[in-house]
PDB file of C-alpha atoms in Angstrom:
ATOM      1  CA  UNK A 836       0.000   0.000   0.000  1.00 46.00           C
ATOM      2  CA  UNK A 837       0.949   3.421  -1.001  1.00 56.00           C
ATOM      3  CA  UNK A 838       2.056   5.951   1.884  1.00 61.00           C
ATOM      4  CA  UNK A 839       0.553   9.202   1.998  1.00 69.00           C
ATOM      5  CA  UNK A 840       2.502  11.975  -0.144  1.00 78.00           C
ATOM      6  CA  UNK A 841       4.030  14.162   3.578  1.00 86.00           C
ATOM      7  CA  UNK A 842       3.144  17.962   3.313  1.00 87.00           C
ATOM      8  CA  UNK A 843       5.724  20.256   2.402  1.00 91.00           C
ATOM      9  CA  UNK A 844       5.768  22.589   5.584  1.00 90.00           C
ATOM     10  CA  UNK A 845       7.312  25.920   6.573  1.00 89.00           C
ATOM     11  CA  UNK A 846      10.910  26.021   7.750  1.00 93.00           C
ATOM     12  CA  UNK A 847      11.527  22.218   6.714  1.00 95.00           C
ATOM     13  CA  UNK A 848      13.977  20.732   5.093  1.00 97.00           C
ATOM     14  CA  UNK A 849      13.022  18.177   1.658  1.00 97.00           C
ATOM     15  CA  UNK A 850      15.168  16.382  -0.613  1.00 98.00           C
ATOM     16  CA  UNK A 851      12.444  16.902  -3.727  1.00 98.00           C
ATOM     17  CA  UNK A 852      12.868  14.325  -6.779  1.00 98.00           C
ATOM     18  CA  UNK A 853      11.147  13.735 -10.008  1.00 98.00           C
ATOM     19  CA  UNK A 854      11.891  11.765 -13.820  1.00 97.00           C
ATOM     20  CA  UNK A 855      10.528  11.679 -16.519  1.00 98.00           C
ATOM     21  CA  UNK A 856       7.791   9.371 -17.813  1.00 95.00           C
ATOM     22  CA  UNK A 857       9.021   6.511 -19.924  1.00 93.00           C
ATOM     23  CA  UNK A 858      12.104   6.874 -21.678  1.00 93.00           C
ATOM     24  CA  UNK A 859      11.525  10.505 -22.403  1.00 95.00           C
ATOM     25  CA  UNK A 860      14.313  12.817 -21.433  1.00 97.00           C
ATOM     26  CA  UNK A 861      12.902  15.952 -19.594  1.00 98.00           C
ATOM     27  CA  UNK A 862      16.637  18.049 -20.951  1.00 98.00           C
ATOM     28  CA  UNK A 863      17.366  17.544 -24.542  1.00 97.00           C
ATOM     29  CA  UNK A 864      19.474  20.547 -24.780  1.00 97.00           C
ATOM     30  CA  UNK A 865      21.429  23.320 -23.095  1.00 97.00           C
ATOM     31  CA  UNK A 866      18.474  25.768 -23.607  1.00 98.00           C
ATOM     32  CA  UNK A 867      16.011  23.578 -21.994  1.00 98.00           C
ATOM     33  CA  UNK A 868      18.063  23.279 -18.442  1.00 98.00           C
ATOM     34  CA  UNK A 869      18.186  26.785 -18.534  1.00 98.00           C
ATOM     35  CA  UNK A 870      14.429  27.278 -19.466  1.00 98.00           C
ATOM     36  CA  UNK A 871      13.718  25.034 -16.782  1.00 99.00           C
ATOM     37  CA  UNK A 872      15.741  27.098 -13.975  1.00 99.00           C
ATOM     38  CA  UNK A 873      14.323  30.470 -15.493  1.00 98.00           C
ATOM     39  CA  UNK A 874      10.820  28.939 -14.942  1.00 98.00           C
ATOM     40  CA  UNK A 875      12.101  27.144 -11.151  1.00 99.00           C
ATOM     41  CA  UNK A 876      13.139  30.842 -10.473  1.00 98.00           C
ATOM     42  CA  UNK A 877       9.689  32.512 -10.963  1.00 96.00           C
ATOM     43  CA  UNK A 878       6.967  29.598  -9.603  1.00 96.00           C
ATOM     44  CA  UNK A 879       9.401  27.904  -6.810  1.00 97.00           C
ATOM     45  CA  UNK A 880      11.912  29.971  -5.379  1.00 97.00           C
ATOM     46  CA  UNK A 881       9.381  32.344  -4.117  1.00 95.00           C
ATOM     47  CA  UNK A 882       8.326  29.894  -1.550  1.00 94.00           C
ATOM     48  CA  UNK A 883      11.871  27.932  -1.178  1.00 97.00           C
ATOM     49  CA  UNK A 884      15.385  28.355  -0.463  1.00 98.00           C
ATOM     50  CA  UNK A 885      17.536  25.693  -2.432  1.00 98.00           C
ATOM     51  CA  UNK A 886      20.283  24.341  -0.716  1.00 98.00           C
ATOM     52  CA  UNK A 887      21.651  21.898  -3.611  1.00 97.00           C
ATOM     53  CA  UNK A 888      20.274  20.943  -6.833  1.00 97.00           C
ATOM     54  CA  UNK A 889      21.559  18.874  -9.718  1.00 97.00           C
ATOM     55  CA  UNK A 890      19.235  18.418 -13.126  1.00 97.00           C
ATOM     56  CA  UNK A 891      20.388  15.109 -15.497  1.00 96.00           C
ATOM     57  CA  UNK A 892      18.513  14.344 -18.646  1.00 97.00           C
ATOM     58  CA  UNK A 893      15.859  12.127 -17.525  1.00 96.00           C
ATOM     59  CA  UNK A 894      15.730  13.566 -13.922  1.00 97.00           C
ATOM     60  CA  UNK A 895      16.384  15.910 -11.155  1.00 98.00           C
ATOM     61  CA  UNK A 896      16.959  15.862  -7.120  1.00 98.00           C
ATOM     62  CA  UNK A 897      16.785  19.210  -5.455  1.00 98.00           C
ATOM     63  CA  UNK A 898      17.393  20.142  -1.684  1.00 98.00           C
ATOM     64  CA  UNK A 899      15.173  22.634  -0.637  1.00 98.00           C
ATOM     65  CA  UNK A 900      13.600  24.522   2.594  1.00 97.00           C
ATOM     66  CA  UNK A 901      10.020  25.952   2.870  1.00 95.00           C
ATOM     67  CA  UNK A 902      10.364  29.201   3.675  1.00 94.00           C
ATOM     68  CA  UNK A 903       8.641  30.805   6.408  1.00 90.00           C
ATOM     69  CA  UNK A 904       4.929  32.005   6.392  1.00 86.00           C
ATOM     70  CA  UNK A 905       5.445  35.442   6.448  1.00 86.00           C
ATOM     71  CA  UNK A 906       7.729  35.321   3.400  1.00 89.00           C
ATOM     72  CA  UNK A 907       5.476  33.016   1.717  1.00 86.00           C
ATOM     73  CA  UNK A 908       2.632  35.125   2.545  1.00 84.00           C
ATOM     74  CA  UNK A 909       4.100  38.027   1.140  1.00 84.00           C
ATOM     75  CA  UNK A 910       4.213  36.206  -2.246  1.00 86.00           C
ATOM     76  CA  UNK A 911       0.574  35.116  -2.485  1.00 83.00           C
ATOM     77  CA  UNK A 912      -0.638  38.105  -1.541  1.00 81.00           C
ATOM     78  CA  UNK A 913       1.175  39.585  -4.583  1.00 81.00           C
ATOM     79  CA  UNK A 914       0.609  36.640  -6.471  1.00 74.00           C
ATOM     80  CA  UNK A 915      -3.159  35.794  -5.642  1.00 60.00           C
ATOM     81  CA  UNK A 916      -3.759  39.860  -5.542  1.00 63.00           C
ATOM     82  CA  UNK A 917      -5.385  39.172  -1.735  1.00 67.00           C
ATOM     83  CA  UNK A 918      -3.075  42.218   0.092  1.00 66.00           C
ATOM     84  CA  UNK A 919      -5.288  41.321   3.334  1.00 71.00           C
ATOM     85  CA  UNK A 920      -4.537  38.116   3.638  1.00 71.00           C
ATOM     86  CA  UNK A 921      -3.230  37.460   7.099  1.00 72.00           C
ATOM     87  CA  UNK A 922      -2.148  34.038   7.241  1.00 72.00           C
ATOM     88  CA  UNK A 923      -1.553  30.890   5.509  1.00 69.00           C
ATOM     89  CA  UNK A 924      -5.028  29.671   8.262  1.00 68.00           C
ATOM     90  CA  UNK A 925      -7.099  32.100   5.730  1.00 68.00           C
ATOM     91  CA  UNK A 926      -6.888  30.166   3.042  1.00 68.00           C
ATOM     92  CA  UNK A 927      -9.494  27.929   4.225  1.00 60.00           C
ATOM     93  CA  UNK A 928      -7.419  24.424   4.263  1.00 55.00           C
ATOM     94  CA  UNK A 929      -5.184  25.201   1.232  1.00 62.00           C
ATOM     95  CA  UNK A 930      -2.684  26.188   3.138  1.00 60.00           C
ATOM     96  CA  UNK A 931      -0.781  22.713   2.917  1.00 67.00           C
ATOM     97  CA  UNK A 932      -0.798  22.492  -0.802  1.00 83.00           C
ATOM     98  CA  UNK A 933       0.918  26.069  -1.289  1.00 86.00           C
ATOM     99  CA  UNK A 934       4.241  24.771  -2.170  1.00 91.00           C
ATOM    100  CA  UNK A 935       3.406  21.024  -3.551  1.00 92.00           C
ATOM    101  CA  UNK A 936       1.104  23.841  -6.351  1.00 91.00           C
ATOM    102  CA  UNK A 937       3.953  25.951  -6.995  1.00 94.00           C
ATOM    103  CA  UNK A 938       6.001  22.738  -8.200  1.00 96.00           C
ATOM    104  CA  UNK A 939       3.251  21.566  -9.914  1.00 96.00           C
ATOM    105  CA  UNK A 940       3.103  24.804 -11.591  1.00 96.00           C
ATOM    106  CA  UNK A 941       6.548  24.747 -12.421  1.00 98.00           C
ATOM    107  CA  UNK A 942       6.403  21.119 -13.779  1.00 98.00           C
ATOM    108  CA  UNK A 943       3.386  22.134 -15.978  1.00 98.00           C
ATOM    109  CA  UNK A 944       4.632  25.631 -17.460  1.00 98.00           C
ATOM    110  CA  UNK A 945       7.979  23.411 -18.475  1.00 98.00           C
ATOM    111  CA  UNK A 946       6.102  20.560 -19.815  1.00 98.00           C
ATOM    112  CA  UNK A 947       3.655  22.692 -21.763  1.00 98.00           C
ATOM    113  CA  UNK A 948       6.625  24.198 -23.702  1.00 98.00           C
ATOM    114  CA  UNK A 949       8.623  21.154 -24.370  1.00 98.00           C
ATOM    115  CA  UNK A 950       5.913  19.803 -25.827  1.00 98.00           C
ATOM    116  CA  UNK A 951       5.154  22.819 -27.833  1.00 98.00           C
ATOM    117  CA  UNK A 952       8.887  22.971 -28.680  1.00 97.00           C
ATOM    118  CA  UNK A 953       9.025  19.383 -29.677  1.00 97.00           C
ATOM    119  CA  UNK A 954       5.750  18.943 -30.921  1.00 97.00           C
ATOM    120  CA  UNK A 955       4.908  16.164 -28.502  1.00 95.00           C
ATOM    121  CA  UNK A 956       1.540  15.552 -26.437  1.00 95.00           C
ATOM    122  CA  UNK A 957       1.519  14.727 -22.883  1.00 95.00           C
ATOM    123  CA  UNK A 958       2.721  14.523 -19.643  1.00 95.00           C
ATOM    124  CA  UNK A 959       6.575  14.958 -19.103  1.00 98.00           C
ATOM    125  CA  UNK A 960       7.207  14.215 -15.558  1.00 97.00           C
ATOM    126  CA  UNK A 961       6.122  10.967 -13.771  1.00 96.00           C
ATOM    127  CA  UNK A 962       3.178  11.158 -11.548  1.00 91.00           C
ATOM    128  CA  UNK A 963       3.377  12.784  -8.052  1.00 90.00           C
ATOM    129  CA  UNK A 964       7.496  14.032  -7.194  1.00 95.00           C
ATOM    130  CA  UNK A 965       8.865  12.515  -4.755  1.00 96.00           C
ATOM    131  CA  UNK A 966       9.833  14.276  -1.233  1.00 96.00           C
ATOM    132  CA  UNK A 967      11.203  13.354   2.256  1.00 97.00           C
ATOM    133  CA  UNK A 968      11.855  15.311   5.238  1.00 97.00           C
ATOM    134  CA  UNK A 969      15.331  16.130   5.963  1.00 98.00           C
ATOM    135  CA  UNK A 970      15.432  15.080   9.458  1.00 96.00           C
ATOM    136  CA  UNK A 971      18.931  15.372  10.688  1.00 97.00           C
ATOM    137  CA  UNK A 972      22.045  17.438   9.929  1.00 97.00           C
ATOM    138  CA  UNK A 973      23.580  13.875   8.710  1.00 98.00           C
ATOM    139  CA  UNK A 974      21.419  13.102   6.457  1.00 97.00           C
ATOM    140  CA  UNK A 975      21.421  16.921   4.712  1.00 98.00           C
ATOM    141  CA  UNK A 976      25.440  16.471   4.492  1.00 97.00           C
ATOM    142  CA  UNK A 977      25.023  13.183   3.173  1.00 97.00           C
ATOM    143  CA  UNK A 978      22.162  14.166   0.418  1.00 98.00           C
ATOM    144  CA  UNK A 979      24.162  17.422  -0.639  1.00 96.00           C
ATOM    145  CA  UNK A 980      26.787  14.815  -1.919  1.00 95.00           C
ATOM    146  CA  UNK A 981      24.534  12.298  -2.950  1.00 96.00           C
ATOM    147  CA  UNK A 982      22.649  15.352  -5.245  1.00 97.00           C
ATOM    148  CA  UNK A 983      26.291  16.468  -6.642  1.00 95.00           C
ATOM    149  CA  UNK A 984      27.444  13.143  -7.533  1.00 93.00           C
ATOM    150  CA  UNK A 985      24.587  11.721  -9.165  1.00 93.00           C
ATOM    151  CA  UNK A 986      25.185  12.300 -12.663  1.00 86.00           C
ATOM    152  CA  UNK A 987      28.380  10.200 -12.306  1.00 90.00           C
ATOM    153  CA  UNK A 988      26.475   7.703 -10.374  1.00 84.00           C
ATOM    154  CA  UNK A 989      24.449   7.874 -13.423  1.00 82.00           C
ATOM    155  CA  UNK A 990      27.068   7.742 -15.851  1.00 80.00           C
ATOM    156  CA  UNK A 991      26.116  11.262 -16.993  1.00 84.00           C
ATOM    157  CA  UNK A 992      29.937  12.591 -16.262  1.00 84.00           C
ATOM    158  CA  UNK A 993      33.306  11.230 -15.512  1.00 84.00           C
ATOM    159  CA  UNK A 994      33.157  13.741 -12.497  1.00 83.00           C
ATOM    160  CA  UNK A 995      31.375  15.800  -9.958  1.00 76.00           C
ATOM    161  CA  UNK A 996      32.315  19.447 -11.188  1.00 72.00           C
TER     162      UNK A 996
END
């Protein structure tokens, strides 16, 4: 049985992973990595800090930490035009989902355009990316290495650089 997707909450720490579906390649070229970080820029960083991140052809693991409410609120009230909104509680149990959407938006926007680019219909990414808590400052110096040496892990590159 499945286990429930955990909630991406304020001032947390998530190792955030994702492929794509099949044996599609989600990077074909240098312009689409940097498409893709233009587009992580505008829908995720507003609500993340990103620690470590490392994007391969046919995948991606980031390292990222929820920012706090008040910065988060400060970017839905510009971005959902709602100046009075108080707190993340006013959103009337949406509140959880702010920063699973935001990926989701980012995952979309990209996908729309590679398959616009490429003339291809579809989802890109697999189902659902991954996450898990970052629950000890072992386990965040273990993934940043992890994340940097995956591509050669991969077979990607000869080395981490």
């Amino acid at each position: 049985m499945a286990q429930p997707r955990i909630t991406l909450e304020s001032g947390n720490t998530y190792h955030i992973w994702t492929h794509a579906n099949g044996n599609d390649n989600l990077f074909r070229c240098k312009d689409n990595y940097r498409y893709f970080l233009e587009r992580y820029q505008h829908h995720v960083h507003p609500v993340v800090e990103t620690f470590a991140y490392c994007l391969m052809p046919n995948h991606l693991h980031l390292m990222v930490r929820v920012r706090k409410e008040d910065e988060i609120l400060g970017f839905l009230r510009k971005k959902k035009d709602k100046p009075n909104l108080q707190s993340l509680a006013d959103l009337g149990g949406l509140e959880n989902r702010i920063v699973s959407q935001q990926f989701s938006n980012l995952f979309n926007s990209y996908t729309k355009s590679i398959n616009k680019k490429y003339d291809r219909k579809g989802s890109l990414f697999i189902p659902n990316f991954r996450r898990k808590l970052i629950d000890s400052d072992e386990y965040f110096i273990r993934l940043i290495a992890y994340i940097h040496n995956n591509p050669v892990h991969h077979g990607f590159v000869k080395t981490p650089n």
